[in-house]
Coordinates of C-alpha atoms in Angstrom, one line a residue:
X1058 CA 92.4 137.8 78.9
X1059 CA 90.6 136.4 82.1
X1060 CA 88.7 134.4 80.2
X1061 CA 92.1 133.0 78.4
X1062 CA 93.4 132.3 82.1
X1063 CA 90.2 130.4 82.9
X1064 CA 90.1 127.8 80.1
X1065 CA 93.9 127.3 81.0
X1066 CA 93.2 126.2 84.1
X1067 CA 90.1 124.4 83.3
X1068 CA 92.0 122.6 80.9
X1069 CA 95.4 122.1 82.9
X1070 CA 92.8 120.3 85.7
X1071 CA 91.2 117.8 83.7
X1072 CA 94.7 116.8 82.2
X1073 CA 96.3 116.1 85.6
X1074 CA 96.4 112.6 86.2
X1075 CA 95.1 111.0 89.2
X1076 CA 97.1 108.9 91.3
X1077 CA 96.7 106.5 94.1
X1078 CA 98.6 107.4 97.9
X1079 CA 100.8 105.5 99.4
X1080 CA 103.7 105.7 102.2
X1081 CA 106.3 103.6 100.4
X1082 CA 108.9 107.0 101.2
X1083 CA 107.2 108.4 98.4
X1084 CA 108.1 105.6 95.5
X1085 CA 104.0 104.7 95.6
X1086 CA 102.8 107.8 95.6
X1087 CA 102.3 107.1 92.2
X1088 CA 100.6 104.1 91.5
X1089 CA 98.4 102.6 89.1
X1090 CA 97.4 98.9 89.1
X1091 CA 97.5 98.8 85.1
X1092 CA 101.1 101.0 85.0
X1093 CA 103.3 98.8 86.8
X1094 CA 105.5 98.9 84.1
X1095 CA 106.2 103.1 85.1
X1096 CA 107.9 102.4 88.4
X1097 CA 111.0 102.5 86.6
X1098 CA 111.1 106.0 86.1
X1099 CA 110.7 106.4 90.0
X1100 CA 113.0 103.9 91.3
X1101 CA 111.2 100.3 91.4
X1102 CA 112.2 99.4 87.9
X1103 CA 114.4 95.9 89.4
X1104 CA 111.2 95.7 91.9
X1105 CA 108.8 95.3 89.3
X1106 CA 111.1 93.0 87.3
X1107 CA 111.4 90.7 89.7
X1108 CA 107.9 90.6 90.5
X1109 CA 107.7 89.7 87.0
X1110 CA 109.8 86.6 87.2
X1111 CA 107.3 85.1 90.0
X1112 CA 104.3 86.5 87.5
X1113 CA 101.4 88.7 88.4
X1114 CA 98.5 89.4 89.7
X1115 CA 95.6 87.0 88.9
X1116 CA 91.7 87.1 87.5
X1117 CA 89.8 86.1 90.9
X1118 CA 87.1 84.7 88.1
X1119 CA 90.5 82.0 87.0
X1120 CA 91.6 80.8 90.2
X1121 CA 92.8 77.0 89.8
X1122 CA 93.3 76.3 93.7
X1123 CA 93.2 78.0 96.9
X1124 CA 96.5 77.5 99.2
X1125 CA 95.3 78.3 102.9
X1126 CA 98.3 80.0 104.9
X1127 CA 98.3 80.4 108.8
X1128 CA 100.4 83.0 110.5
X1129 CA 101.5 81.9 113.7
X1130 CA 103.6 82.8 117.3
X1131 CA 105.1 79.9 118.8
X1132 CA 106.1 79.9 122.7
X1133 CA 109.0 79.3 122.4
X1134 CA 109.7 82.4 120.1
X1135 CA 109.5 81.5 116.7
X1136 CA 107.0 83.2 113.8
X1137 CA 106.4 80.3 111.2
X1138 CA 103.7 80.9 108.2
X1139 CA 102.0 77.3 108.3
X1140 CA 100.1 75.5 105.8
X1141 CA 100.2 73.6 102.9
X1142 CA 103.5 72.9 100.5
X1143 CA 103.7 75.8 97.5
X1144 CA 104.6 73.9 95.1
X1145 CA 103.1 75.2 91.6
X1146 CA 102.7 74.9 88.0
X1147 CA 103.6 77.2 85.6
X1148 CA 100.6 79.1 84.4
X1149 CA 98.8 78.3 87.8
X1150 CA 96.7 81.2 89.1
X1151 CA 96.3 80.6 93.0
X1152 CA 94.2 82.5 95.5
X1153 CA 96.7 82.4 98.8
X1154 CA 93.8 83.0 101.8
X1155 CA 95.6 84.3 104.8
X1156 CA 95.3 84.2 108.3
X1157 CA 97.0 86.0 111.2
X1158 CA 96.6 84.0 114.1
X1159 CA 99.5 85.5 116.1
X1160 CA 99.2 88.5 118.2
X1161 CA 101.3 90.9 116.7
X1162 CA 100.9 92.6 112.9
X1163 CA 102.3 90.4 109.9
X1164 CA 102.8 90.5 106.1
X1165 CA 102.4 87.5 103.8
X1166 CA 105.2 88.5 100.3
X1167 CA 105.8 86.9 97.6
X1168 CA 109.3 87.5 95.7
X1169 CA 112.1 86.4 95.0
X1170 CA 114.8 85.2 97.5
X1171 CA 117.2 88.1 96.9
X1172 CA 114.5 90.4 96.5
X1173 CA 112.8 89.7 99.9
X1174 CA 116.5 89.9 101.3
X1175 CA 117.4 93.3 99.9
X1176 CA 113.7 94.6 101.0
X1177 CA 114.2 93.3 104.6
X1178 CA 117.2 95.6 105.2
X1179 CA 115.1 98.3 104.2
X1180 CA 112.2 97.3 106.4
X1181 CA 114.5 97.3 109.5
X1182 CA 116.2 100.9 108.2
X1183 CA 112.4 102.4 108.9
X1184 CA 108.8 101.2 108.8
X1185 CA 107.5 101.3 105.5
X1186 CA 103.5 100.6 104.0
X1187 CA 102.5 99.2 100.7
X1188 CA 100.2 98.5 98.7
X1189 CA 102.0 96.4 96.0
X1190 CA 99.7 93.0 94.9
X1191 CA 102.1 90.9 95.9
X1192 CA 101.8 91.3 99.4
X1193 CA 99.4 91.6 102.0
X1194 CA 99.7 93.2 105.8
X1195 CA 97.3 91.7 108.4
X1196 CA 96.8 92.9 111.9
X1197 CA 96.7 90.2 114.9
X1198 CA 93.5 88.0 113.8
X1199 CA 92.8 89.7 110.6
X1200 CA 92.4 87.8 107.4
X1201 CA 93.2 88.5 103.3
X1202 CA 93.8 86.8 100.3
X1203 CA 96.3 87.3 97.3
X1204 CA 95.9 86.2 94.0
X1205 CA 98.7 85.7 92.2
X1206 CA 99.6 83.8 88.5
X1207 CA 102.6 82.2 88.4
X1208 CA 104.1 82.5 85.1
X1209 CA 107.9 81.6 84.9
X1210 CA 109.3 78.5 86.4
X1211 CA 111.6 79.4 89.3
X1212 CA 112.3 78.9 92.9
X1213 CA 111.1 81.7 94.6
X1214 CA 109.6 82.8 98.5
X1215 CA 106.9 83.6 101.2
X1216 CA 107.8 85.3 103.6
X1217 CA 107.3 88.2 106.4
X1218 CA 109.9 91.1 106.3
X1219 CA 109.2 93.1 109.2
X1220 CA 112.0 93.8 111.9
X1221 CA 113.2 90.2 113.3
X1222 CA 110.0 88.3 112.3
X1223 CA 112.1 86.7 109.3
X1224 CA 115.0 86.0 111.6
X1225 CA 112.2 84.3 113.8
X1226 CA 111.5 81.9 111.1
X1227 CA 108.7 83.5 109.1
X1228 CA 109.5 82.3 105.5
X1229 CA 108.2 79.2 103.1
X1230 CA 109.9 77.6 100.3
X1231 CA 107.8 78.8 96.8
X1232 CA 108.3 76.7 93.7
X1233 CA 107.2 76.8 90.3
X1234 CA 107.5 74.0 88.2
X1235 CA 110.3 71.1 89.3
X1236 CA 111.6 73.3 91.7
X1237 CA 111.2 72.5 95.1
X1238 CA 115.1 71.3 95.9
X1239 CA 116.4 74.2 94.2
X1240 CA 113.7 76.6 96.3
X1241 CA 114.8 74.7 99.6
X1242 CA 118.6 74.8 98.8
X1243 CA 118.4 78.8 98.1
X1244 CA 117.0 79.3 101.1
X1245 CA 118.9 77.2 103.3
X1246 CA 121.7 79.3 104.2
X1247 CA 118.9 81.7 105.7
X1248 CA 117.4 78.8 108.2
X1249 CA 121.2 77.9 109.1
X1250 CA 121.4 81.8 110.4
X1251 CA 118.3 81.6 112.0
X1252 CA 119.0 77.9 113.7
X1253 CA 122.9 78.9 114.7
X1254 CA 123.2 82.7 114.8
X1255 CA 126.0 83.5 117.7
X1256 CA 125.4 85.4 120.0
X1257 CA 126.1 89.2 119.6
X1258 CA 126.2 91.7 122.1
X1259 CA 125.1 95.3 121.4
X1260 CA 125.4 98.3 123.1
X1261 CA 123.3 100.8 123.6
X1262 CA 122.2 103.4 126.5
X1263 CA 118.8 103.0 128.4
X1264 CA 116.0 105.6 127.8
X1265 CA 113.7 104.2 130.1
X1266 CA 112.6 101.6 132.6
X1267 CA 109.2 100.5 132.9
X1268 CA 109.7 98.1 136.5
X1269 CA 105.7 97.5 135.9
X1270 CA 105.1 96.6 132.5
X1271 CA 108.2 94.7 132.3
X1272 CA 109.8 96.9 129.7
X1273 CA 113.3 98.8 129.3
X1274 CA 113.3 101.6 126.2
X1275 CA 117.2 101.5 124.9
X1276 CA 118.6 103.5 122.3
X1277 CA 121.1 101.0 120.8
X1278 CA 123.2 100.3 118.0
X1279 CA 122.8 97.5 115.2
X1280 CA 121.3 94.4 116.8
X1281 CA 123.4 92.4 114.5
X1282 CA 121.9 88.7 115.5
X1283 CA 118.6 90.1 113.9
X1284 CA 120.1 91.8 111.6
X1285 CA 118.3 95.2 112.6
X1286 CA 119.4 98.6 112.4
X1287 CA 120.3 100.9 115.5
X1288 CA 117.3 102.8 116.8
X1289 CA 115.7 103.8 119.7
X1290 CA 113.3 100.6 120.8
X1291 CA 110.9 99.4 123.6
X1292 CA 112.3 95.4 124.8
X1293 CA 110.5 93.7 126.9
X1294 CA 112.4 92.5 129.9
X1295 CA 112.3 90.0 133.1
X1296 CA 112.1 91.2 136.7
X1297 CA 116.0 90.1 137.4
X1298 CA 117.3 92.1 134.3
X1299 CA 115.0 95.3 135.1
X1300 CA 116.2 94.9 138.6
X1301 CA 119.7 95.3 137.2
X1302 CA 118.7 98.9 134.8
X1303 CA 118.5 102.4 134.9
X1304 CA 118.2 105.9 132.9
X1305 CA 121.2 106.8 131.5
X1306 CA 123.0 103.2 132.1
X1307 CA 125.3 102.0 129.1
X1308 CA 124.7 98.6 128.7
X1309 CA 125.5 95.6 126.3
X1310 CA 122.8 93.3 125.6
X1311 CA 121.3 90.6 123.6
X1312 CA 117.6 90.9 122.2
X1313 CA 115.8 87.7 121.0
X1314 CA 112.5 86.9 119.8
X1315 CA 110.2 85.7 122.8
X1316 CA 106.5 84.8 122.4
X1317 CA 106.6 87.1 119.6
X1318 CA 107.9 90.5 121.4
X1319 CA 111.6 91.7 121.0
X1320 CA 113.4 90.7 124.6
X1321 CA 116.4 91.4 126.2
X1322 CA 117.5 87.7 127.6
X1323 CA 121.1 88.8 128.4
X1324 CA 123.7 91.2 129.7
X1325 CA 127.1 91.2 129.6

């Protein structure tokens, strides 16, 4: 009988399949390069389809050309990924080299419009890693690469979805085929919202004040110009409005991209 038990185990161990970690709330813990196709059973089935309509990963021994991509922070507050046009044919295989010359972290995605919208709302609901091939996360002066075949003709987009870096104007135009206007006029109610948001006040209660570091913590609600969920947050802040803040003080506010940091630049 022990010896039964034994082989059932033995048996039961070799036949568990191995799987790759992840931190994507528990949708990658499951992941296998060559089973894309199985995310449907755990929730990324329209993911992984509309990775499909930009194509898929790419043989780094079939690369046609190499599209070099800068990640930048402006001073005056803007986050742009610089470089070439993406303008592609279909069946092109291109190696996308990366690098973050900003100061904060940064992801480089390829998707489609809709599906980098929908995925940015869940970025700002909480903090999410991946490890999907059609994106890439680089720390302040890191560098990668992404290698990705385009196989449908379509107008499609680059861009980086964490917490107001999109709003800051971190997104390209990606066509395949004669594409271009159509990829331009898809995104262009996006750069009118980033170019002519109104302002929007939010309230929210202050955690902390840091006079010396310049920084106020706030527990606030949606920061609706950014499009950003409540939360509690650290903003950084200028000596007059810090001057004007204390624990416990209900406040409405305004928070705006500056020199790449999250900053409170008004009070009502």
């Amino acid at each position: 009988m022990k010896n039964l038990l034994l082989t059932t185990a033995i048996a039961f161990t070799f036949t568990v399949p191995a799987y790759a970690s992840g931190t994507h709330g528990g949708a990658h813990d499951a992941v296998k390069v060559e089973e894309t196709e199985a995310h449907g059973a755990d929730g990324h089935g329209d993911n992984h389809a509309a990775m499909m309509m930009i194509g898929m990963p790419g043989d780094a021994t079939k690369v046609d050309r190499t599209i070099n991509v800068t990640m930048v922070e402006t001073d005056d507050g803007k986050m742009l990924l610089q470089g070439d046009e993406m303008t592609f044919e279909k069946g092109e295989t291109i190696r996308f080299v990366i690098e973050n010359k900003g100061e904060q972290e940064h992801e480089f995605v390829l998707d489609t419009v809709e599906r980098n919208a929908a995925h940015k709302i869940e970025m700002a609901k909480m903090m999410m890693e991946h490890d999907d091939p059609n994106r890439i996360t680089l720390d302040a002066g890191a560098s990668g690469e992404v290698i990705w075949t385009f196989s449908n003709d379509g107008a499609f987009e680059a861009a980086c979805l964490m917490p107001g870096h999109y709003e800051s104007g971190m997104f390209r135009a990606v066509a395949v085929g004669d594409q271009m206007a159509k990829a331009r006029m898809t995104m262009a109610p996006a750069e009118v919202q980033v170019a002519q948001a109104d302002v929007e006040y939010t309230k929210g209660t202050v955690a902390k004040v840091d006079i010396k570091g310049g920084k106020v913590t706030i527990d606030h609600g949606p920061l609706l110009n950014l499009d950003m969920p409540g939360m509690k947050m650290v903003f950084r802040a200028d000596e007059e409005i810090i001057s004007k803040l204390s624990e416990g003080q209900n406040i409405e506010f305004v928070a705006e991209p500056v020199k790449g940091k999250l900053t409170v630049t008004q009070l009502k």
